[in-house]
Short mmCIF file of C-alpha atoms in Angstrom, two decimals:
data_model
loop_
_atom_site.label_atom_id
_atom_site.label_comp_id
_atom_site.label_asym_id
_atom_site.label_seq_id
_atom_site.Cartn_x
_atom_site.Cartn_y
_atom_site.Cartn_z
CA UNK A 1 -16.86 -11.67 -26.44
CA UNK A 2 -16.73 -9.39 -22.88
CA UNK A 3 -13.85 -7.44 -23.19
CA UNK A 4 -12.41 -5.50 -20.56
CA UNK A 5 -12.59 -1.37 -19.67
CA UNK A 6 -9.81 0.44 -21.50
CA UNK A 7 -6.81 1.00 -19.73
CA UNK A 8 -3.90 2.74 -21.72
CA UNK A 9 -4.02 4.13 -25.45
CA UNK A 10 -0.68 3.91 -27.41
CA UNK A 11 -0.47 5.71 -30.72
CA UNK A 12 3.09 4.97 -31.91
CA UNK A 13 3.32 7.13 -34.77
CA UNK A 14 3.05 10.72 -33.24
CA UNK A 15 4.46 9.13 -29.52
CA UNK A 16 0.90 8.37 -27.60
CA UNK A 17 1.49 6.38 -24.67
CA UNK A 18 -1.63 7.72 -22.26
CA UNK A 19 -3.84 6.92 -19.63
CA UNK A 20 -7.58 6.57 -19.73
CA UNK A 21 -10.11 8.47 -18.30
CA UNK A 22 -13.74 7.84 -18.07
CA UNK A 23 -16.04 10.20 -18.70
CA UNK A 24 -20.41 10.79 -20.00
CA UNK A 25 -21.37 14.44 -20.73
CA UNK A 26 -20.86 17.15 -19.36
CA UNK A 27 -23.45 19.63 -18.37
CA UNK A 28 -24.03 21.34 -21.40
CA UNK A 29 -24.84 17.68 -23.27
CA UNK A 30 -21.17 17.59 -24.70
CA UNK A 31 -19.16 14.80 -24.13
CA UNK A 32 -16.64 15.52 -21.21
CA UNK A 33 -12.98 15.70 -21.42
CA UNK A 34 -9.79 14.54 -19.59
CA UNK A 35 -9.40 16.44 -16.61
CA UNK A 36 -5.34 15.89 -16.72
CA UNK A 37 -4.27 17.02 -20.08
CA UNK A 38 -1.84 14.01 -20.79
CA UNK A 39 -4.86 11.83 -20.01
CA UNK A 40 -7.32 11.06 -22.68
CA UNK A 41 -11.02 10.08 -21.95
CA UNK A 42 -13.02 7.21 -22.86
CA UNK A 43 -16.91 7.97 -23.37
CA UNK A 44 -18.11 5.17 -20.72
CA UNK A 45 -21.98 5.31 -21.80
CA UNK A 46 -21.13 3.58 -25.49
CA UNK A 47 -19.30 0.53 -26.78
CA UNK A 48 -15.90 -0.13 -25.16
CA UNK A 49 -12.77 -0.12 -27.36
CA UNK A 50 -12.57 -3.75 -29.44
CA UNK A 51 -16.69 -4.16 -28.98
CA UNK A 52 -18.62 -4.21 -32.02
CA UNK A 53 -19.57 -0.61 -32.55
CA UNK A 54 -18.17 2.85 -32.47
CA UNK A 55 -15.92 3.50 -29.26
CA UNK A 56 -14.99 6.90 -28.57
CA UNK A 57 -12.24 8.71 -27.04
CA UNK A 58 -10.90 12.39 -26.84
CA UNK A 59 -7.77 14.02 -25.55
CA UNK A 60 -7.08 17.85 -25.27
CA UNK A 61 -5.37 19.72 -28.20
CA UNK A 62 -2.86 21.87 -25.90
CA UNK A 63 -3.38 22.99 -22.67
CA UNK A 64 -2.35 26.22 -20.47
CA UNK A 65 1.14 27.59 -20.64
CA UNK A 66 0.92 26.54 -24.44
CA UNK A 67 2.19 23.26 -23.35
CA UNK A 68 1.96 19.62 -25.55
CA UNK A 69 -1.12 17.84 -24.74
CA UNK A 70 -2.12 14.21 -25.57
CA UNK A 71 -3.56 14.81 -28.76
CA UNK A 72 -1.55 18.08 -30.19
CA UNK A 73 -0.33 15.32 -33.38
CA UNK A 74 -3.18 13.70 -33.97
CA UNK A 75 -3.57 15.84 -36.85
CA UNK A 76 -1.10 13.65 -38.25
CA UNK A 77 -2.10 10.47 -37.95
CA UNK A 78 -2.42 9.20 -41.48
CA UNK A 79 -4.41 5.98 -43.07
CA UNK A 80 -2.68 3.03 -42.01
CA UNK A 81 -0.87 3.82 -38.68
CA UNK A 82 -1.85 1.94 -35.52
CA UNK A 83 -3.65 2.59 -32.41
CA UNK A 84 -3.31 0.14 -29.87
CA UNK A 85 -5.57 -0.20 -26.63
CA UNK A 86 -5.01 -2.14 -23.89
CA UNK A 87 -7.53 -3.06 -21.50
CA UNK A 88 -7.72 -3.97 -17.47
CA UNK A 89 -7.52 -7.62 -18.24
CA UNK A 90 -4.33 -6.83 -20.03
CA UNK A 91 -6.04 -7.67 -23.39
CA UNK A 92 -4.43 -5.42 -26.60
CA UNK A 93 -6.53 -4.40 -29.28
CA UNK A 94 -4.96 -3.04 -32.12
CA UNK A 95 -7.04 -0.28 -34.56
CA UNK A 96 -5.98 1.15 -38.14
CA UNK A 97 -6.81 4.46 -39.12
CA UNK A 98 -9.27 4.38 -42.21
CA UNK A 99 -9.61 8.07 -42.22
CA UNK A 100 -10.09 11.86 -40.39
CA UNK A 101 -12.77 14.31 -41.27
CA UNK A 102 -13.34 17.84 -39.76
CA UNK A 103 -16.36 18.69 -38.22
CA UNK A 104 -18.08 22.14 -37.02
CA UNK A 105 -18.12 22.24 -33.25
CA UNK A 106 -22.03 21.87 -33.39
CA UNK A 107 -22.57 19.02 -35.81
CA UNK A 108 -24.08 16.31 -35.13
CA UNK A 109 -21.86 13.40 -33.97
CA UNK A 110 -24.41 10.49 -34.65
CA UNK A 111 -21.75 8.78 -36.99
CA UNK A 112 -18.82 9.25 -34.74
CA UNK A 113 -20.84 7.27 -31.82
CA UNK A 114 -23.00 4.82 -33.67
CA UNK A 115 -22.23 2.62 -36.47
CA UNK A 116 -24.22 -0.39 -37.71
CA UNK A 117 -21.90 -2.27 -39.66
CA UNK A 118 -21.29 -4.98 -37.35
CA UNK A 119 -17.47 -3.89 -37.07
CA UNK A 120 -15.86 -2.55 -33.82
CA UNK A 121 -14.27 1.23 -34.60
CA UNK A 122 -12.28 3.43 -32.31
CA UNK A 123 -12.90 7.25 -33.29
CA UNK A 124 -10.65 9.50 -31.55
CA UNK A 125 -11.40 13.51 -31.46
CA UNK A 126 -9.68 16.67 -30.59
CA UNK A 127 -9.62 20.23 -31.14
CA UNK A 128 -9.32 22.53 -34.08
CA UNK A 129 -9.51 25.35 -36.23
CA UNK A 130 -10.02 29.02 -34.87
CA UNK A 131 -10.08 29.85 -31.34
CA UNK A 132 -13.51 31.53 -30.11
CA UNK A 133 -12.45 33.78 -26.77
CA UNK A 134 -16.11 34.14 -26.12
CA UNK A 135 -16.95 30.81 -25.86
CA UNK A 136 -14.34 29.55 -24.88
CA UNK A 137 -14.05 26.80 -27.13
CA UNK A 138 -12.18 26.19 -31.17
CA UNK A 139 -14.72 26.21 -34.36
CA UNK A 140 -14.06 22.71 -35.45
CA UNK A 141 -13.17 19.12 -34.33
CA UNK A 142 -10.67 16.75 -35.77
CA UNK A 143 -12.08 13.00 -35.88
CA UNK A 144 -9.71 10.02 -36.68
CA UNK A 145 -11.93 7.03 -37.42
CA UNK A 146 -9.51 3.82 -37.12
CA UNK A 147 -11.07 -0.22 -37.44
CA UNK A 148 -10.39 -2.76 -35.63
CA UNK A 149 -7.52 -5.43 -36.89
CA UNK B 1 -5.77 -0.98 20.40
CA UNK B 2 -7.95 -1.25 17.80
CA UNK B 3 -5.24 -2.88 15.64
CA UNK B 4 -4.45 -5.15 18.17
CA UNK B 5 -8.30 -6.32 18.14
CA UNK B 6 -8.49 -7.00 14.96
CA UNK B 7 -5.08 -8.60 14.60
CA UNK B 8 -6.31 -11.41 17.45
CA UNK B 9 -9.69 -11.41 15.26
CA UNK B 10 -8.09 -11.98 12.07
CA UNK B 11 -5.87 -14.66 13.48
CA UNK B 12 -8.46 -16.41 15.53
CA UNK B 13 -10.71 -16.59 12.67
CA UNK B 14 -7.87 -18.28 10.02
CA UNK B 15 -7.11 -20.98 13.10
CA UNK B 16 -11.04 -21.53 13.31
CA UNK B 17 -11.06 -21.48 9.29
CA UNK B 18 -8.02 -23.24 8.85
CA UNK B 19 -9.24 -26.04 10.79
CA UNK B 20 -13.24 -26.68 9.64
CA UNK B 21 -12.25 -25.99 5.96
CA UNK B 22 -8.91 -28.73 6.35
CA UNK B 23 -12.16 -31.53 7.86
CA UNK B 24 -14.45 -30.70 4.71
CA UNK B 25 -11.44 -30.40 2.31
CA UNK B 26 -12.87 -27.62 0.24
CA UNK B 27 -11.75 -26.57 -2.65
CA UNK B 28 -10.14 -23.41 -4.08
CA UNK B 29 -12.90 -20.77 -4.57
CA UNK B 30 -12.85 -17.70 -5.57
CA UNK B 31 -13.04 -14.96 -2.82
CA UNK B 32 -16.24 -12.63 -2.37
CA UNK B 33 -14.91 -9.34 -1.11
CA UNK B 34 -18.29 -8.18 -0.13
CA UNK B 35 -18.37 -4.07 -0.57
CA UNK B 36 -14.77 -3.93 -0.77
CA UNK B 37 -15.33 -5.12 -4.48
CA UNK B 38 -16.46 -1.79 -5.81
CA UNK B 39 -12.75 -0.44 -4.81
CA UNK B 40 -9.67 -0.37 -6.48
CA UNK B 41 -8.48 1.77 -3.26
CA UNK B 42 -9.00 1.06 0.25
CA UNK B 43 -6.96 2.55 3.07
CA UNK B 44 -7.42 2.55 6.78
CA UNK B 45 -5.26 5.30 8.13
CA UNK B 46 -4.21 7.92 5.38
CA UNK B 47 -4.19 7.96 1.31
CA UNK B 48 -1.59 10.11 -0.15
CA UNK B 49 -0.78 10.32 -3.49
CA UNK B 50 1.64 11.85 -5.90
CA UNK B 51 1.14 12.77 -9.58
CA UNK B 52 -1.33 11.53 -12.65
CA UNK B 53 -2.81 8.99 -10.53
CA UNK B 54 -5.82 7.37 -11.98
CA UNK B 55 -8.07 4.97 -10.32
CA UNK B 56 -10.75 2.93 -12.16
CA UNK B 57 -12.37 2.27 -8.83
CA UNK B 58 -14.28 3.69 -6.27
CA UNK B 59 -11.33 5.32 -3.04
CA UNK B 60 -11.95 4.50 0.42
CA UNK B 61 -10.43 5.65 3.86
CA UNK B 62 -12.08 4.22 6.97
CA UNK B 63 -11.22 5.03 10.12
CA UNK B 64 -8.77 7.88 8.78
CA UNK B 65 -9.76 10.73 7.67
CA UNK B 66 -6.92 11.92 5.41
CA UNK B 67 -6.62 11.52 1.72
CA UNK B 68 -4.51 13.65 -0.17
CA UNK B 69 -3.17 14.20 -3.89
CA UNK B 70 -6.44 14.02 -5.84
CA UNK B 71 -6.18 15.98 -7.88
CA UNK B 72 -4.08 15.61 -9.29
CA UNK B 73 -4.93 12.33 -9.12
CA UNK B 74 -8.35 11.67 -10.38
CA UNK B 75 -10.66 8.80 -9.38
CA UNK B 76 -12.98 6.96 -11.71
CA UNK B 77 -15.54 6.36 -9.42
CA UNK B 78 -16.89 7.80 -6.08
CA UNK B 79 -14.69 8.52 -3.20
CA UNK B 80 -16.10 7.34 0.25
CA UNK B 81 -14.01 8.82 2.98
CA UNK B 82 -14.45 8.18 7.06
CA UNK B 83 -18.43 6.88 5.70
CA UNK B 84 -20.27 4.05 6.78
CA UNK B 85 -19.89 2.64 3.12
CA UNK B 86 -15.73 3.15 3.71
CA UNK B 87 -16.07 1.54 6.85
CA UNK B 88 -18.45 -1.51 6.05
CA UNK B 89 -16.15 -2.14 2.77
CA UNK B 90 -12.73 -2.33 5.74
CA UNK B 91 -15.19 -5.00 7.53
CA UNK B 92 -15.73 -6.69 4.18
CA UNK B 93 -12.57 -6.73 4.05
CA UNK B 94 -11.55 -8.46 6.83
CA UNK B 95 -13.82 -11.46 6.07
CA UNK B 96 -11.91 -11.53 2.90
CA UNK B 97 -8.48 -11.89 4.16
CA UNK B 98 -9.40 -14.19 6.30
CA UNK B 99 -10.99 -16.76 3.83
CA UNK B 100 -7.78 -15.71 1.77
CA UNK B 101 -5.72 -16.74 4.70
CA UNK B 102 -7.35 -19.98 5.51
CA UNK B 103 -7.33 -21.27 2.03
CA UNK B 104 -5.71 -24.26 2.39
CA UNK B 105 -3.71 -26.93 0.56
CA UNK B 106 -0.73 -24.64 -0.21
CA UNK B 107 2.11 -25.34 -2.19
CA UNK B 108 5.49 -23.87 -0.52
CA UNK B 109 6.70 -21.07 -2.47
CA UNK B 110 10.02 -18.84 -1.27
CA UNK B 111 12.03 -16.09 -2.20
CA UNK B 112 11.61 -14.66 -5.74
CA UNK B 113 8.59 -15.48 -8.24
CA UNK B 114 10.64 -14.03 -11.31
CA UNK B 115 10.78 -16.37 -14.01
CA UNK B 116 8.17 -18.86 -12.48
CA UNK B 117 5.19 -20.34 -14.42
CA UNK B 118 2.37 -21.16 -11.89
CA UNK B 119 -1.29 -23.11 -12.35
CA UNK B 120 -4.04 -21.98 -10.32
CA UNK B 121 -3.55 -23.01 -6.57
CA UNK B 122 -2.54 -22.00 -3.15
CA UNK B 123 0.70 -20.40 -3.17
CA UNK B 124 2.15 -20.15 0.68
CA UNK B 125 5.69 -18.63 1.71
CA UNK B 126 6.38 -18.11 5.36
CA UNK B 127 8.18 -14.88 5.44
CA UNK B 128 8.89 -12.33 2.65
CA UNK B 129 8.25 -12.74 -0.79
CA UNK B 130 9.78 -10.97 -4.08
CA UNK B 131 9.31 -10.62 -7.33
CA UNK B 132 12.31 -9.57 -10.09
CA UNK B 133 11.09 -9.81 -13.78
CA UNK B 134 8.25 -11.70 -15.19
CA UNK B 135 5.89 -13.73 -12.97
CA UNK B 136 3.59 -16.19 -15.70
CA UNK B 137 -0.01 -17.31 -14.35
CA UNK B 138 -1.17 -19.90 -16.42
CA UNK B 139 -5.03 -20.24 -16.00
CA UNK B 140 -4.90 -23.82 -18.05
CA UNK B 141 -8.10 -22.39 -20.33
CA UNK B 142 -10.24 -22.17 -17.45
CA UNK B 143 -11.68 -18.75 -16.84
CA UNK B 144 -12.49 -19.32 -13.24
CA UNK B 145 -9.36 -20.80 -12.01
CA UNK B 146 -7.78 -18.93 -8.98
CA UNK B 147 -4.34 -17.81 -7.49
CA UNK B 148 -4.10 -17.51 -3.77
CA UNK B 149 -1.25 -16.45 -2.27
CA UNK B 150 -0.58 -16.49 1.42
CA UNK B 151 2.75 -14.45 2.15
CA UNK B 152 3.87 -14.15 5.54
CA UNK B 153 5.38 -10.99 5.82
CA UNK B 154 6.18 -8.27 3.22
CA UNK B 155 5.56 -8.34 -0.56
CA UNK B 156 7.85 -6.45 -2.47
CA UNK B 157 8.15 -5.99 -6.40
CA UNK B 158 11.20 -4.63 -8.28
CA UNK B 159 11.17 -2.12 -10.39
CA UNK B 160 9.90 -2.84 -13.75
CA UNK B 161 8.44 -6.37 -12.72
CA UNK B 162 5.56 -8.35 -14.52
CA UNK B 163 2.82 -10.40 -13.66
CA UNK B 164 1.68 -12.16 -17.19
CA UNK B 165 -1.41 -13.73 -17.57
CA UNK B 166 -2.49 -16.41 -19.78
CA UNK B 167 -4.73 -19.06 -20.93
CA UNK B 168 -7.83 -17.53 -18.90
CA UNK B 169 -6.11 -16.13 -15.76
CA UNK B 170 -8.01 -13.12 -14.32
CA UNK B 171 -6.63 -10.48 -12.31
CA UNK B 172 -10.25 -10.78 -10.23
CA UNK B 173 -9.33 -14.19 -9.62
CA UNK B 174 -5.80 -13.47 -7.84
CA UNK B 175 -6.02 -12.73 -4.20
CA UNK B 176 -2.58 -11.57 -2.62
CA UNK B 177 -2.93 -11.98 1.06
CA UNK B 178 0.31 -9.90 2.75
CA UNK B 179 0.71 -10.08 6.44
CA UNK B 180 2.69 -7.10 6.88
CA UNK B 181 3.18 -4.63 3.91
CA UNK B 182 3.28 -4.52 0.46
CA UNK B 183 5.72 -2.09 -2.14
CA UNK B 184 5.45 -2.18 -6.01
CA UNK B 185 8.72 -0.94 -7.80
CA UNK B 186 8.95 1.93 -9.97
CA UNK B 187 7.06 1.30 -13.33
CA UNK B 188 5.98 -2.09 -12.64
CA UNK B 189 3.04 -3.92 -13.92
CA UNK B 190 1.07 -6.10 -11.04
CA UNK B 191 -1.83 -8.21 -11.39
CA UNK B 192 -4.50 -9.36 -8.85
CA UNK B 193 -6.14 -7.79 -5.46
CA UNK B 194 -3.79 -6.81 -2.77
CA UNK B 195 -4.90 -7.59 0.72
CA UNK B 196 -2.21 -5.93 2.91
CA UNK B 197 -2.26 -6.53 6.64
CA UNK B 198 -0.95 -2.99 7.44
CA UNK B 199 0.00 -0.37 4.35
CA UNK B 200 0.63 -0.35 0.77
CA UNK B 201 2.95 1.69 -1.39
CA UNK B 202 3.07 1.64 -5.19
CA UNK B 203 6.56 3.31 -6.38
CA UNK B 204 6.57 5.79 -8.87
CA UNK B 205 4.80 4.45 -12.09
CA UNK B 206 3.70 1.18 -10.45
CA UNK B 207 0.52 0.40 -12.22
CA UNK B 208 -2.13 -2.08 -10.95
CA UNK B 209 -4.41 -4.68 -12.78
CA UNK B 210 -6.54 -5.21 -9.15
CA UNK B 211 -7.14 -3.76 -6.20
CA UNK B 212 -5.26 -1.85 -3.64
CA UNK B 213 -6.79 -2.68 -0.26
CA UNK B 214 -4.99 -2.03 3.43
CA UNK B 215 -6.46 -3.47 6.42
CA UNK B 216 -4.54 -1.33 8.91
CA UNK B 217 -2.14 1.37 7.35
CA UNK B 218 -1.98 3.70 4.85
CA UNK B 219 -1.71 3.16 1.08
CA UNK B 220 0.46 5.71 -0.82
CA UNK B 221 0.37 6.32 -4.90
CA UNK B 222 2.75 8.16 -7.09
CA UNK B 223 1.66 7.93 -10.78
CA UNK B 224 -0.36 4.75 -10.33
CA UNK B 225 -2.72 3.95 -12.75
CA UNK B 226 -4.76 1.11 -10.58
CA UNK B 227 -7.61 -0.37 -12.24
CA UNK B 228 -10.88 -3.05 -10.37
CA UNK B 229 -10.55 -5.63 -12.41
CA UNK B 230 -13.56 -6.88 -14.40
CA UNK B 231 -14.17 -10.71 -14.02
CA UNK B 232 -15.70 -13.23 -16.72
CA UNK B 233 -17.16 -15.70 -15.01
CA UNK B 234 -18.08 -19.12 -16.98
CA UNK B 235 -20.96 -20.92 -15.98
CA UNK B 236 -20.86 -24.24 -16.65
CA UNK B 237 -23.76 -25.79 -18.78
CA UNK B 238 -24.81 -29.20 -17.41
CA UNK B 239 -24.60 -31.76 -20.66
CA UNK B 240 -28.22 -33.60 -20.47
CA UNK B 241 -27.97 -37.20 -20.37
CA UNK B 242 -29.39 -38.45 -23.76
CA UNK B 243 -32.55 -40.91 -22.51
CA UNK B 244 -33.35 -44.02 -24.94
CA UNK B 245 -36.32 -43.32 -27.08
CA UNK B 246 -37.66 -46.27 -29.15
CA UNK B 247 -36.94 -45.27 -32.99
CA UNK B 248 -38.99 -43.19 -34.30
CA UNK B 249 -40.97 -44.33 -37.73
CA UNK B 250 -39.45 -42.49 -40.35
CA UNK B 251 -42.04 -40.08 -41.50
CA UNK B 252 -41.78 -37.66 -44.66
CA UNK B 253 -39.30 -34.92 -44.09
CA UNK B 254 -41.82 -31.87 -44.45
CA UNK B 255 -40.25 -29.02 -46.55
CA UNK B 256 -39.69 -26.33 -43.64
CA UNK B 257 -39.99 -22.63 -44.20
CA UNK B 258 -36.78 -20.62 -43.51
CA UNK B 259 -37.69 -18.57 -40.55
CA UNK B 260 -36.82 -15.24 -40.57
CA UNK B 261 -32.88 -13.87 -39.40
CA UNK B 262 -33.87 -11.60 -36.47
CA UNK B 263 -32.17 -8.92 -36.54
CA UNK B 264 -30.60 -7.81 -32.96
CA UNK B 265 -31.75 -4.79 -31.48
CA UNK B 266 -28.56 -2.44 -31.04
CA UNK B 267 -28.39 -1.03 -27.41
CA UNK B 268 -29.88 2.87 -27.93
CA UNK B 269 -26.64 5.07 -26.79
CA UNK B 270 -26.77 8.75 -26.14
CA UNK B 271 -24.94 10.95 -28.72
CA UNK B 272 -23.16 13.62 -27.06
CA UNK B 273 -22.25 16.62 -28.69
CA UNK B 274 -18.53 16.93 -29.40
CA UNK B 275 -16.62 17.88 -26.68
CA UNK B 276 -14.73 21.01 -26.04
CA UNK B 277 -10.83 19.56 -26.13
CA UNK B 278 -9.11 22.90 -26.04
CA UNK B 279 -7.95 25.77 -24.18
CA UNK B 280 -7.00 28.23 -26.69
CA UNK B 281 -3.13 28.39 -25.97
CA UNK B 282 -2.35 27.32 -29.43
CA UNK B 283 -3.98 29.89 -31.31
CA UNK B 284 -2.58 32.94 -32.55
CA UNK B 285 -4.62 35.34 -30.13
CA UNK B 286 -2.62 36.08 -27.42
CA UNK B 287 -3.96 39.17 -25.60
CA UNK B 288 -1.45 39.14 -22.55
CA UNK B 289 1.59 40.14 -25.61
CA UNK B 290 -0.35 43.31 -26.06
CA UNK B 291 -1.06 44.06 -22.45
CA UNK B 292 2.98 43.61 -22.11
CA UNK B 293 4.11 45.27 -24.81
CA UNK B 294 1.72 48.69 -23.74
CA UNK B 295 3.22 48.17 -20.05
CA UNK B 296 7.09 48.10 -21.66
CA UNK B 297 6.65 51.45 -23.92
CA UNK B 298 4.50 53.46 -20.77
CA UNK B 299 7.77 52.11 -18.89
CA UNK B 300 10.20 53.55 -21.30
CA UNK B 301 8.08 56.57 -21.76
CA UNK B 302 8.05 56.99 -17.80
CA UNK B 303 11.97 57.36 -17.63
CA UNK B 304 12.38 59.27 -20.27
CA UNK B 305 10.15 61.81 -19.03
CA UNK B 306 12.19 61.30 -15.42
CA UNK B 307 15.65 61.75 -17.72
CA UNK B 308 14.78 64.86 -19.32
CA UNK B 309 13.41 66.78 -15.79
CA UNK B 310 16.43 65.40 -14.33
CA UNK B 311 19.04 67.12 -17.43
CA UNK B 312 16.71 70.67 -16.78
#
């Protein structure tokens, strides 16, 4: 089935109702991030949301001025709660978490972008843990992997 | 000038359309935009936008040369402004609205389209058109069908409208063809490639399934999420006419050997590292508090130093 490029990402449960940004890596092989913080970012060079395999998309954690961004909750998205994506065709595919694990910054992300089970997955990732003032980045990353209804 | 010339080229070439295609009684097709397909923007005199403006699209401004509000806008694709790729897309573009325009066997539509249901066709109005509420397309479970609609002055959309699709209706396969200008209302949801005569303006929140294309004016954006539409297109497989064999002799059924499930191989896709979604402003360092708090005591210390030279 061809489904369409995502379009809008709703997350009821911690009030997600966001654009979508595409995005590849950025320059230092990492994948790139929402330039608006309300935005998130969809990683255009894998699977699209709702096609068999693991879609991915991040959002920011909080931005300047200590201000909400699009993915300050998703620490609280729990197993069971919905993520809905709706695509340019107006097509909605609905996703239910399974689970979130914590990763260092530098892990490897092989089993956030590829799966093999047949299945299609959204994983979502943010920010977290300790902030590094150095690098300029946090020590960890929060992953929510959700599964397609 | 120039408008004029390509206003009398534009109508010239629908009466010349209008008239061979109404001999060979063709039927609705879908439209080929040419280069204009790789935008979801294309303006001719300015593009100005307000807000969180995303476009799924390559942007285009031929022959202006002013586009403003990105960011904060941002543009999913490449931006070609006063180029010869901005300016070949505004010819492709007039070839379009003309084979838009001389689309013929219309069905008379006027008014508002709220609340209407309508199969793939020609759709013609001779002045304005509106929409209020929920527009329905109803592609009858073909994939390919096509909505044309020929409006003869300005489109408008109220705020908050819808255009539904269903049973196989594409916005790539809806071709809006407005002769003057066309406004989207505030937070409303439109389907289908707009090709506006002179400008377009998508209220605040307006958010389009299509493509935003002005022939002679400007286009202007405020929070407009505006997204090229991707197309399935369904070829149809010829059935092959069965051709009478004599019977065979029935032979011994030979025991076959399963042949082997091949497994597909999965598209290779380049695992970035993960990516750096944070700015600090949440942690607990905050090194401007201490910067503040040293400035408010050297303050303090500053007057009291003044105070007690002042009581000597």
């Amino acid at each position: 089935m061809v489904v369409g490029t995502p379009f809008n990402i709703k997350i009821p449960s911690i009030n997600v109702d966001a654009g979508v940004e595409y995005v590849s890596t950025a320059s230092d092989g990492t994948m790139d991030v929402p330039k608006n913080p309300l935005n998130t970012a969809w990683y255009k060079l894998g699977p699209q949301p709702g096609e068999i395999g693991s879609a991915v998309i991040n959002g920011h954690v909080d931005w300047e001025n200590r201000s909400d961004a699009v993915f300050t909750y998703l620490h609280n998205l729990k197993q069971g709660d919905k993520v809905i994506v709706q695509d340019n065709q107006g097509l909605v595919t609905s996703f239910t978490v399974r689970t979130s694990r914590t990763y260092d910054q530098k892990a490897d992300a092989s089993e956030i972008f590829i799966s093999n089970d047949g299945k299609a997955h959204l994983n979502l990732i943010t920010c977290k843990g300790v902030w590094d003032k150095n690098s300029k980045t946090y020590s960890q990353r929060l992953v929510v992997f959700t599964d397609k209804e | 000038m120039k408008i004029l010339t390509k206003h009398i080229a534009v109508t010239l070439f629908t009466v010349l359309s209008i008239s061979a295609l109404s001999e060979t009684g063709l039927a609705i097709t879908s439209i080929d935009l040419g280069t204009a397909e790789s935008f979801a923007v294309l303006g001719s005199s300015t593009i100005t936008n307000t807000g969180s403006t995303i476009l799924n699209g390559d942007l285009g401004l031929s022959p202006g040369t002013s586009v403003t509000g990105f960011p904060p806008g941002i543009v999913n694709g490449t931006q070609h402004v006063t180029n010869t790729v901005a300016g070949q897309a505004q010819i492709d573009l007039i070839t379009a609205y003309n084979s838009v325009a001389a689309q013929t066997g219309s069905i008379t539509i006027s008014g508002d389209l709220g609340g209407q249901t309508l199969t793939p066709g020609v759709y013609k109005s001779t002045s304005s058109l509106g929409l209020t509420g929920t527009l329905t397309l109803d592609g009858q479970n073909n994939q390919n069908s096509v909505f044309i609609f020929q409006v003869g002055s300005a489109l408008t959309t109220s705020s908050g409208s819808n255009i539904n699709l269903i049973n196989g209706a594409q916005a790539c396969n809806i071709f809006w063809q407005v002769s003057s200008s066309a406004t989207l209302g505030t937070n409303s949801n439109f389907s289908g490639n707009i090709l506006a005569f002179t400008s377009i303006t998508a209220t605040t929140g307006a958010s389009v399934n299509g493509r935003v294309l002005a022939l002679n004016g400007a286009v202007t954006l405020d929070t407009s999420p505006i997204t090229k539409p991707g197309c399935i297109i369904v070829v149809a497989t010829p059935t092959p006419t069965p051709t009478l064999s004599p019977t065979p002799t029935l032979s011994p059924t030979p025991t076959t050997t399963p042949t082997p499930t091949t497994t597909p191989t999965p598209t290779p896709i380049l695992v970035p590292g993960l990516p750096n979604t944070g700015l600090g402003q949440g942690s607990t360092e905050q090194p401007w508090r201490f910067s503040v708090l040293s400035l408010g005591l050297f303050t303090l210390l500053i007057i009291s130093i003044k105070r007690q030279v002042a009581l000597k």
